[in-house]
CSV table of C-alpha atoms and ligand atoms in Angstrom, one decimal:
chain,number,residue,atom,x,y,z
Y,1,UNK,CA,140.0,127.1,170.8
Y,2,UNK,CA,139.4,130.6,169.6
Y,3,UNK,CA,140.7,133.2,171.9
Y,4,UNK,CA,137.9,135.7,171.2
Y,5,UNK,CA,139.3,138.2,173.7
Y,6,UNK,CA,142.2,139.0,171.3
Y,7,UNK,CA,139.8,140.4,168.7
Y,8,UNK,CA,137.2,143.1,168.5
Y,9,UNK,CA,134.6,141.2,166.5
Y,10,UNK,CA,133.8,137.6,165.7
Y,11,UNK,CA,131.6,136.7,162.7
Y,12,UNK,CA,130.5,133.3,161.6
Y,13,UNK,CA,129.8,132.5,157.9
Y,14,UNK,CA,129.9,129.3,155.9
Y,15,UNK,CA,132.8,130.4,153.7
Y,16,UNK,CA,135.7,132.8,154.3
Y,17,UNK,CA,137.6,133.9,151.2
Y,18,UNK,CA,141.1,135.2,151.4
Y,19,UNK,CA,141.7,137.4,148.4
Y,20,UNK,CA,139.1,139.6,146.7
Y,21,UNK,CA,140.4,139.7,143.2
Y,22,UNK,CA,138.3,138.3,140.4
Y,23,UNK,CA,138.5,134.7,141.6
Y,24,UNK,CA,137.5,135.5,145.2
Y,25,UNK,CA,134.7,137.9,144.2
Y,26,UNK,CA,133.3,135.6,141.5
Y,27,UNK,CA,133.2,132.8,144.0
Y,28,UNK,CA,131.4,135.0,146.6
Y,29,UNK,CA,129.0,136.0,143.8
Y,30,UNK,CA,128.2,132.4,142.8
Y,31,UNK,CA,127.8,131.3,146.4
Y,32,UNK,CA,125.6,134.3,147.2
Y,33,UNK,CA,123.3,133.5,144.3
Y,34,UNK,CA,122.7,130.1,146.0
Y,35,UNK,CA,122.0,131.7,149.3
Y,36,UNK,CA,125.4,131.0,150.9
Y,37,UNK,CA,127.0,133.9,152.7
Y,38,UNK,CA,130.7,134.6,152.6
Y,39,UNK,CA,133.2,137.2,153.7
Y,40,UNK,CA,136.1,138.1,151.4
Y,41,UNK,CA,139.1,140.1,152.5
Y,42,UNK,CA,142.1,141.5,150.6
Y,43,UNK,CA,145.3,143.2,151.7
Y,44,UNK,CA,145.1,145.6,148.7
Y,45,UNK,CA,142.7,148.5,148.6
Y,46,UNK,CA,139.9,148.5,146.1
Y,47,UNK,CA,141.5,151.4,144.2
Y,48,UNK,CA,144.8,149.5,144.0
Y,49,UNK,CA,143.1,146.4,142.4
Y,50,UNK,CA,141.1,148.6,140.0
Y,51,UNK,CA,144.1,150.4,138.7
Y,52,UNK,CA,146.6,147.5,138.3
Y,53,UNK,CA,146.7,146.6,134.6
Y,54,UNK,CA,146.3,142.9,134.0
Y,55,UNK,CA,145.4,140.8,130.9
Y,56,UNK,CA,142.5,141.7,128.7
Y,57,UNK,CA,141.1,138.6,127.0
Y,58,UNK,CA,138.1,136.5,128.2
Y,59,UNK,CA,136.9,133.2,126.8
Y,60,UNK,CA,133.4,133.4,125.4
Y,61,UNK,CA,132.2,131.0,128.1
Y,62,UNK,CA,133.6,133.2,130.9
Y,63,UNK,CA,132.0,136.3,129.3
Y,64,UNK,CA,128.7,134.5,129.1
Y,65,UNK,CA,128.9,133.5,132.8
Y,66,UNK,CA,129.5,137.1,133.8
Y,67,UNK,CA,126.3,138.1,132.0
Y,68,UNK,CA,124.1,135.1,132.7
Y,69,UNK,CA,124.9,134.8,136.4
Y,70,UNK,CA,123.9,138.5,136.8
Y,71,UNK,CA,127.3,140.0,137.6
Y,72,UNK,CA,126.9,142.6,134.8
Y,73,UNK,CA,126.1,142.9,131.1
Y,74,UNK,CA,128.5,145.8,130.7
Y,75,UNK,CA,130.9,143.5,128.8
Y,76,UNK,CA,128.3,143.4,126.0
Y,77,UNK,CA,128.4,147.2,125.7
Y,78,UNK,CA,132.0,148.1,126.6
Y,79,UNK,CA,133.8,144.8,125.6
Y,80,UNK,CA,134.8,143.9,122.1
Y,81,UNK,CA,134.2,140.5,120.6
Y,82,UNK,CA,137.2,139.3,118.6
Y,83,UNK,CA,136.8,136.5,116.1
Y,84,UNK,CA,140.5,135.9,115.6
Y,85,UNK,CA,144.0,137.1,116.1
Y,86,UNK,CA,146.9,137.9,113.9
Y,87,UNK,CA,150.3,136.2,114.0
Y,88,UNK,CA,153.2,138.0,112.4
Y,89,UNK,CA,156.5,136.5,111.6
Y,90,UNK,CA,159.1,136.8,108.8
Y,91,UNK,CA,157.6,140.2,108.2
Y,92,UNK,CA,154.2,138.8,107.2
Y,93,UNK,CA,150.7,138.8,108.8
Y,94,UNK,CA,148.7,135.6,109.2
Y,95,UNK,CA,145.1,135.6,110.5
Y,96,UNK,CA,143.8,132.8,112.7
Y,97,UNK,CA,140.1,132.9,112.2
Y,98,UNK,CA,138.6,131.4,115.4
Y,99,UNK,CA,135.0,131.6,114.2
Y,100,UNK,CA,135.7,129.7,111.0
Y,101,UNK,CA,138.0,127.2,112.6
Y,102,UNK,CA,136.2,126.3,115.8
Y,103,UNK,CA,133.0,128.4,115.8
Y,104,UNK,CA,134.2,130.5,118.8
Y,105,UNK,CA,135.3,134.0,119.7
Y,106,UNK,CA,136.9,135.7,122.7
Y,107,UNK,CA,136.2,139.1,124.3
Y,108,UNK,CA,138.6,141.9,124.8
Y,109,UNK,CA,137.5,143.1,128.3
Y,110,UNK,CA,140.3,144.1,130.7
Y,111,UNK,CA,140.6,142.2,134.0
Y,112,UNK,CA,140.3,145.6,135.9
Y,113,UNK,CA,136.8,145.9,134.4
Y,114,UNK,CA,135.9,142.4,135.4
Y,115,UNK,CA,137.0,143.3,139.0
Y,116,UNK,CA,135.0,146.6,138.9
Y,117,UNK,CA,131.9,144.7,137.8
Y,118,UNK,CA,132.3,142.0,140.5
Y,119,UNK,CA,132.9,144.5,143.3
Y,120,UNK,CA,129.9,146.5,142.2
Y,121,UNK,CA,127.8,143.3,142.1
Y,122,UNK,CA,128.9,142.5,145.7
Y,123,UNK,CA,127.8,146.0,146.8
Y,124,UNK,CA,124.5,145.6,145.0
Y,125,UNK,CA,123.8,142.2,146.4
Y,126,UNK,CA,124.8,143.1,150.0
Y,127,UNK,CA,127.9,140.9,150.0
Y,128,UNK,CA,130.7,141.6,152.6
Y,129,UNK,CA,134.2,142.4,151.2
Y,130,UNK,CA,136.9,144.1,153.3
Y,131,UNK,CA,139.7,145.7,151.3
Y,132,UNK,CA,143.0,147.1,152.7
Y,133,UNK,CA,143.3,144.6,155.6
Y,134,UNK,CA,146.6,143.5,157.1
Y,135,UNK,CA,148.1,140.9,159.3
Y,136,UNK,CA,145.9,138.1,157.9
Y,137,UNK,CA,146.2,134.8,159.7
Y,138,UNK,CA,144.4,131.6,158.7
Y,139,UNK,CA,144.1,129.2,161.6
Y,140,UNK,CA,142.9,125.6,162.3
Y,141,UNK,CA,142.6,124.6,158.6
Y,142,UNK,CA,142.9,120.9,159.5
Y,143,UNK,CA,139.8,121.2,161.8
Y,144,UNK,CA,136.2,121.7,160.8
Y,145,UNK,CA,136.2,125.2,162.3
Y,146,UNK,CA,138.9,127.1,160.5
Y,147,UNK,CA,139.3,130.8,161.3
Y,148,UNK,CA,140.6,133.9,159.5
Y,149,UNK,CA,141.9,136.8,161.5
Y,150,UNK,CA,142.8,140.2,160.1
Y,151,UNK,CA,143.4,143.8,161.1
Y,152,UNK,CA,141.0,146.3,159.4
Y,153,UNK,CA,142.4,149.6,158.0
Y,154,UNK,CA,141.2,151.4,161.2
Y,155,UNK,CA,143.4,149.1,163.3
Y,156,UNK,CA,140.7,146.9,164.8
Y,157,UNK,CA,141.2,143.2,164.9
Y,158,UNK,CA,138.6,140.8,163.5
Y,159,UNK,CA,137.9,137.1,163.4
Y,160,UNK,CA,135.8,135.1,160.8
Y,161,UNK,CA,134.7,131.7,161.8
Y,162,UNK,CA,133.9,129.6,158.8
Y,163,UNK,CA,133.3,126.0,157.7
Y,164,UNK,CA,135.6,126.4,154.7
Y,165,UNK,CA,138.4,128.8,153.9
Y,166,UNK,CA,139.2,129.6,150.3
Y,167,UNK,CA,142.7,130.8,149.4
Y,168,UNK,CA,142.2,133.0,146.4
Y,169,UNK,CA,145.1,135.2,147.4
Y,170,UNK,CA,147.0,135.4,144.1
Y,171,UNK,CA,150.4,134.5,142.8
Y,172,UNK,CA,152.1,135.4,146.1
Y,173,UNK,CA,149.6,133.4,148.1
Y,174,UNK,CA,150.0,133.1,151.8
Y,175,UNK,CA,147.3,130.4,152.0
Y,176,UNK,CA,149.2,127.9,149.8
Y,177,UNK,CA,152.0,127.9,152.4
Y,178,UNK,CA,149.5,126.3,154.9
Y,179,UNK,CA,149.8,123.0,153.1
Y,180,UNK,CA,152.8,121.4,155.0
Y,181,UNK,CA,156.0,121.4,153.0
Y,182,UNK,CA,156.3,117.6,153.2
Y,183,UNK,CA,152.7,117.2,151.9
Y,184,UNK,CA,152.9,119.5,148.9
Y,185,UNK,CA,154.6,119.5,145.5
Y,186,UNK,CA,155.4,122.7,143.7
Y,187,UNK,CA,156.0,122.4,139.9
Y,188,UNK,CA,157.8,125.4,138.5
Y,189,UNK,CA,159.3,126.6,135.3
Y,190,UNK,CA,161.2,129.9,135.0
Y,191,UNK,CA,161.7,131.8,131.7
Y,192,UNK,CA,164.8,133.8,130.7
Y,193,UNK,CA,162.6,136.8,129.6
Y,194,UNK,CA,159.9,139.0,130.9
Y,195,UNK,CA,157.4,141.4,129.2
Y,196,UNK,CA,157.7,145.2,129.1
Y,197,UNK,CA,154.1,146.4,129.2
Y,198,UNK,CA,153.0,149.9,128.2
Y,199,UNK,CA,149.8,151.9,128.1
Y,200,UNK,CA,149.6,154.5,125.3
Y,201,UNK,CA,147.1,157.2,124.4
Y,202,UNK,CA,146.6,156.4,120.7
Y,203,UNK,CA,144.0,154.9,118.4
Y,204,UNK,CA,144.2,151.1,117.7
Y,205,UNK,CA,146.9,150.0,115.3
Y,206,UNK,CA,145.0,146.9,114.1
Y,207,UNK,CA,141.4,145.6,114.4
Y,208,UNK,CA,142.5,142.5,116.3
Y,209,UNK,CA,145.4,141.5,118.6
Y,210,UNK,CA,148.7,141.0,116.9
Y,211,UNK,CA,151.2,138.5,118.3
Y,212,UNK,CA,154.5,139.1,116.6
Y,213,UNK,CA,157.7,137.0,116.5
Y,214,UNK,CA,160.8,138.6,115.1
Y,215,UNK,CA,164.5,137.8,115.5
Y,216,UNK,CA,164.6,140.7,117.9
Y,217,UNK,CA,162.0,139.0,120.1
Y,218,UNK,CA,158.3,138.9,120.8
Y,219,UNK,CA,155.7,141.8,120.8
Y,220,UNK,CA,152.0,141.8,121.5
Y,221,UNK,CA,149.8,144.6,120.3
Y,222,UNK,CA,146.6,144.7,122.3
Y,223,UNK,CA,143.9,147.3,122.9
Y,224,UNK,CA,141.9,148.9,125.7
Y,225,UNK,CA,139.6,151.6,124.3
Y,226,UNK,CA,139.3,153.7,121.1
Y,227,UNK,CA,141.9,156.0,122.5
Y,228,UNK,CA,144.0,153.8,124.8
Y,229,UNK,CA,146.1,150.8,123.7
Y,230,UNK,CA,148.1,148.1,125.6
Y,231,UNK,CA,151.3,146.7,124.1
Y,232,UNK,CA,154.0,144.5,125.3
Y,233,UNK,CA,157.5,143.4,124.2
Y,234,UNK,CA,159.8,140.7,125.4
Y,235,UNK,CA,162.7,142.0,127.5
Y,236,UNK,CA,165.2,140.9,130.0
Y,237,UNK,CA,163.6,140.0,133.5
Y,238,UNK,CA,166.1,142.5,135.1
Y,239,UNK,CA,165.4,145.3,132.7
Y,240,UNK,CA,165.2,148.7,134.5
Y,241,UNK,CA,162.1,150.5,133.4
Y,242,UNK,CA,163.9,153.8,133.6
Y,243,UNK,CA,166.3,152.7,130.8
Y,244,UNK,CA,163.4,153.0,128.4
Y,245,UNK,CA,162.5,156.4,126.9
Y,246,UNK,CA,159.3,156.6,124.8
Y,247,UNK,CA,161.4,156.9,121.7
Y,248,UNK,CA,163.3,153.7,122.5
Y,249,UNK,CA,160.1,151.8,123.3
Y,250,UNK,CA,158.5,152.8,120.0
Y,251,UNK,CA,161.6,152.0,118.0
Y,252,UNK,CA,161.7,148.5,119.6
Y,253,UNK,CA,158.0,147.8,119.1
Y,254,UNK,CA,158.1,149.1,115.4
Y,255,UNK,CA,161.1,146.9,114.7
Y,256,UNK,CA,159.4,143.8,116.0
Y,257,UNK,CA,156.2,144.2,114.0
Y,258,UNK,CA,157.9,145.6,110.8
Y,259,UNK,CA,157.3,143.7,107.6
Y,260,UNK,CA,157.0,143.8,103.8
Y,261,UNK,CA,153.4,144.9,104.1
Y,262,UNK,CA,154.6,148.2,105.6
Y,263,UNK,CA,152.7,147.7,108.9
Y,264,UNK,CA,153.4,150.5,111.4
Y,265,UNK,CA,152.0,151.1,114.9
Y,266,UNK,CA,150.2,154.3,115.6
Y,267,UNK,CA,152.3,156.0,118.3
Y,268,UNK,CA,151.2,158.2,121.1
Y,269,UNK,CA,152.2,159.3,124.6
Y,270,UNK,CA,153.1,156.4,126.9
Y,271,UNK,CA,151.6,156.8,130.3
Y,272,UNK,CA,152.5,153.5,132.0
Y,273,UNK,CA,155.6,151.3,131.8
Y,274,UNK,CA,156.0,148.1,133.8
Y,275,UNK,CA,158.3,145.1,133.6
Y,276,UNK,CA,156.2,142.0,134.2
Y,277,UNK,CA,158.0,138.9,135.2
Y,278,UNK,CA,156.3,135.5,135.0
Y,279,UNK,CA,156.7,131.8,135.5
Y,280,UNK,CA,154.7,128.6,135.2
Y,281,UNK,CA,153.7,127.3,138.6
Y,282,UNK,CA,151.3,124.6,140.0
Y,283,UNK,CA,151.0,123.6,143.6
Y,284,UNK,CA,149.4,120.3,144.5
Y,285,UNK,CA,147.3,119.5,146.4
Y,286,UNK,CA,144.8,122.3,145.9
Y,287,UNK,CA,143.0,121.4,149.1
Y,288,UNK,CA,144.3,120.9,152.6
Y,289,UNK,CA,141.7,120.0,155.3
Y,290,UNK,CA,139.1,122.8,155.3
Y,291,UNK,CA,141.1,125.1,153.0
Y,292,UNK,CA,140.9,125.1,149.2
Y,293,UNK,CA,143.1,127.1,146.8
Y,294,UNK,CA,141.8,128.8,143.7
Y,295,UNK,CA,143.3,130.8,140.8
Y,296,UNK,CA,146.8,132.1,140.9
Y,297,UNK,CA,147.2,131.0,144.5
Y,298,UNK,CA,147.3,127.4,143.1
Y,299,UNK,CA,148.8,128.0,139.7
Y,300,UNK,CA,150.2,130.7,137.4
Y,301,UNK,CA,150.9,130.7,133.7
Y,302,UNK,CA,153.0,132.9,131.5
Y,303,UNK,CA,150.8,135.6,130.0
Y,304,UNK,CA,151.0,134.6,126.3
Y,305,UNK,CA,147.5,133.5,125.3
Y,306,UNK,CA,145.9,135.2,128.4
Y,307,UNK,CA,144.9,132.0,130.2
Y,308,UNK,CA,145.4,133.2,133.8
Y,309,UNK,CA,142.1,135.0,134.5
Y,310,UNK,CA,140.1,132.5,132.5
Y,311,UNK,CA,141.6,129.6,134.4
Y,312,UNK,CA,141.0,131.3,137.8
Y,313,UNK,CA,137.3,131.9,136.9
Y,314,UNK,CA,136.9,128.3,135.8
Y,315,UNK,CA,138.4,127.1,139.1
Y,316,UNK,CA,135.8,129.0,141.1
Y,317,UNK,CA,133.0,127.8,138.9
Y,318,UNK,CA,133.9,124.2,139.8
Y,319,UNK,CA,134.7,125.2,143.4
Y,320,UNK,CA,131.3,126.9,143.9
Y,321,UNK,CA,129.6,123.7,142.7
Y,322,UNK,CA,131.6,121.6,145.1
Y,323,UNK,CA,131.2,123.9,148.1
Y,324,UNK,CA,127.5,124.1,147.6
Y,325,UNK,CA,127.3,120.3,147.6
Y,326,UNK,CA,129.6,120.1,150.7
Y,327,UNK,CA,127.5,122.7,152.6
Y,328,UNK,CA,124.3,121.2,151.3
Y,329,UNK,CA,124.6,118.0,153.3
Y,330,UNK,CA,127.2,116.0,151.4
Y,331,UNK,CA,130.0,117.1,153.7
Y,332,UNK,CA,133.7,117.6,153.1
Y,333,UNK,CA,133.8,114.5,150.9
Y,334,UNK,CA,132.4,116.7,148.1
Y,335,UNK,CA,135.7,118.6,148.1
Y,336,UNK,CA,137.5,115.5,146.9
Y,337,UNK,CA,136.2,116.2,143.4
Y,338,UNK,CA,137.6,119.7,143.2
Y,339,UNK,CA,141.2,119.1,142.5
Y,340,UNK,CA,140.8,116.4,139.8
Y,341,UNK,CA,138.2,118.5,138.0
Y,342,UNK,CA,140.2,121.7,138.2
Y,343,UNK,CA,143.6,120.2,137.4
Y,344,UNK,CA,142.8,118.8,134.0
Y,345,UNK,CA,142.2,122.3,132.7
Y,346,UNK,CA,145.1,123.7,134.7
Y,347,UNK,CA,147.7,121.4,133.0
Y,348,UNK,CA,146.1,121.9,129.6
Y,349,UNK,CA,146.4,125.6,130.1
Y,350,UNK,CA,150.0,125.2,131.4
Y,351,UNK,CA,150.9,123.4,128.3
Y,352,UNK,CA,149.2,125.9,126.0
Y,353,UNK,CA,150.7,128.9,127.7
Y,354,UNK,CA,154.2,127.3,127.7
Y,355,UNK,CA,153.7,126.3,124.0
Y,356,UNK,CA,152.6,129.7,122.9
Y,357,UNK,CA,155.3,131.5,124.9
Y,358,UNK,CA,158.0,129.3,123.3
Y,359,UNK,CA,156.4,129.6,119.9
Y,360,UNK,CA,156.7,133.3,119.8
Y,361,UNK,CA,159.7,134.4,122.1
Y,362,UNK,CA,163.4,134.2,121.2
Y,363,UNK,CA,165.5,132.6,123.8
Y,364,UNK,CA,168.6,134.6,124.8
Y,365,UNK,CA,171.7,132.8,123.3
Y,366,UNK,CA,169.6,131.1,120.6
Y,367,UNK,CA,171.5,130.0,117.5
Y,368,UNK,CA,170.5,130.7,113.9
Y,369,UNK,CA,169.3,127.1,113.8
Y,370,UNK,CA,167.0,127.8,116.7
Y,371,UNK,CA,165.4,130.8,115.0
Y,372,UNK,CA,165.0,128.9,111.6
Y,373,UNK,CA,163.4,126.0,113.5
Y,374,UNK,CA,161.0,128.4,115.2
Y,375,UNK,CA,160.0,129.9,111.9
Y,376,UNK,CA,159.3,126.4,110.7
Y,377,UNK,CA,157.1,125.7,113.6
Y,378,UNK,CA,155.2,129.0,113.1
Y,379,UNK,CA,154.8,128.1,109.4
Y,380,UNK,CA,153.4,124.7,110.5
Y,381,UNK,CA,150.9,126.5,112.8
Y,382,UNK,CA,149.6,129.0,110.2
Y,383,UNK,CA,150.1,126.9,107.1
Y,384,UNK,CA,148.1,123.8,108.1
Y,385,UNK,CA,144.4,123.6,109.0
Y,386,UNK,CA,145.3,121.4,112.0
Y,387,UNK,CA,147.9,123.9,113.2
Y,388,UNK,CA,145.5,126.9,113.0
Y,389,UNK,CA,142.7,124.7,114.5
Y,390,UNK,CA,144.9,123.8,117.4
Y,391,UNK,CA,145.8,127.4,118.2
Y,392,UNK,CA,142.1,128.5,117.8
Y,393,UNK,CA,140.8,125.7,120.0
Y,394,UNK,CA,143.3,126.3,122.8
Y,395,UNK,CA,143.1,130.1,122.7
Y,396,UNK,CA,139.3,130.2,122.9
Y,397,UNK,CA,139.2,127.7,125.9
Y,398,UNK,CA,137.8,124.3,126.8
Y,399,UNK,CA,134.3,123.6,128.1
Y,400,UNK,CA,134.1,123.4,131.9
Y,401,UNK,CA,133.3,120.1,133.6
Y,402,UNK,CA,130.8,121.3,136.1
Y,403,UNK,CA,129.7,117.9,137.1
Y,404,UNK,CA,131.9,115.0,138.3
Q,501,DHB,C1,146.5,140.9,126.8
Q,501,DHB,C2,147.4,140.1,127.5
Q,501,DHB,C3,147.8,138.9,127.1
Q,501,DHB,O1,148.7,138.2,127.8
Q,501,DHB,C4,147.3,138.4,125.9
Q,501,DHB,O2,147.8,137.1,125.5
Q,501,DHB,C5,146.4,139.1,125.2
Q,501,DHB,C6,146.0,140.3,125.6
Q,501,DHB,C7,146.1,142.2,127.2
Q,501,DHB,O3,146.6,142.7,128.2
Q,501,DHB,O4,145.3,142.9,126.5
């Protein structure tokens, strides 16, 4: 049993959440609305999370949930609704009109802003979140009294006693390692490229996102504000950031979007440069005893198509529903539903992210046949209504199954 002498405080709550990124905080918010208390902890400081650039596209359903569940309506003022994207290849632009094809849109609203809104909502609603903790331990997950221990930034040691522990601790999750090795399966796919991401101070180069495929590789032209833009280009996973001067970056980006229409990016000073590695990953099961995994802790996708955050927020929507039932008298049996309801979307998103990545990137060592075939596939996507409809439907997301 708990050795309470080893800690400075012991707190009991129904749900302990390891990881206070968007998934952990959205779960805390949804539980809090239903009167269920939780404590969320994170090894990162609030400032660190707020200033780490992540993806920027939200499905309309996710945007609606942020507003309708009372997180914040800031997205309606500061976000941008996009009714389509542009694909560029062979030097030509092709618009995919989501609204016309599937009656949907997406929102450009950076993940950092989603986090800022969720953290502010926790403050406003009196939720407990501890940032900057260390030495996190999750204990007794196969019992009905799991515990989480951590050291606060001031060096004091704390214990949370909960009925359920949620591992929302991201792509380098410690929680997922609590499922014994011989009882878990990890499905992984590595890619022979990464993204070089930049932030630049410049006006937008295009009204919507531009996904470009050229024989030199992929580029994505995204946005942040009227004066700040986010762009990415495909690079080697071991590319040293320092090898890239601003001039070299702009030359690379311009070459990848160049075309017969004379399209040019508006250049400006670059104030952030990062190489972002990625992979496809799923761990099953998503539940072990009294512990449940959500978001990147259970699955990651390559960034093309911006599924990651959307998927994480869908996980916690299903998880909140299941936890409320479990705590509301149904017992742990209610958790049985979680994985099957979450996984269908997870594998759909895995397929879409893999498909869109392969559609737009050039594989190192590819032959002229490979590139010609790829142009043929792109032509099939933009040149048929079924192709455009498929992309539009997948990019804008699938409805959540909130009931079993
Ligand atoms: C962004 C990132 C993505 O991976 C994507 O597909 C679209 C946009 C972004 O950071 O803005």
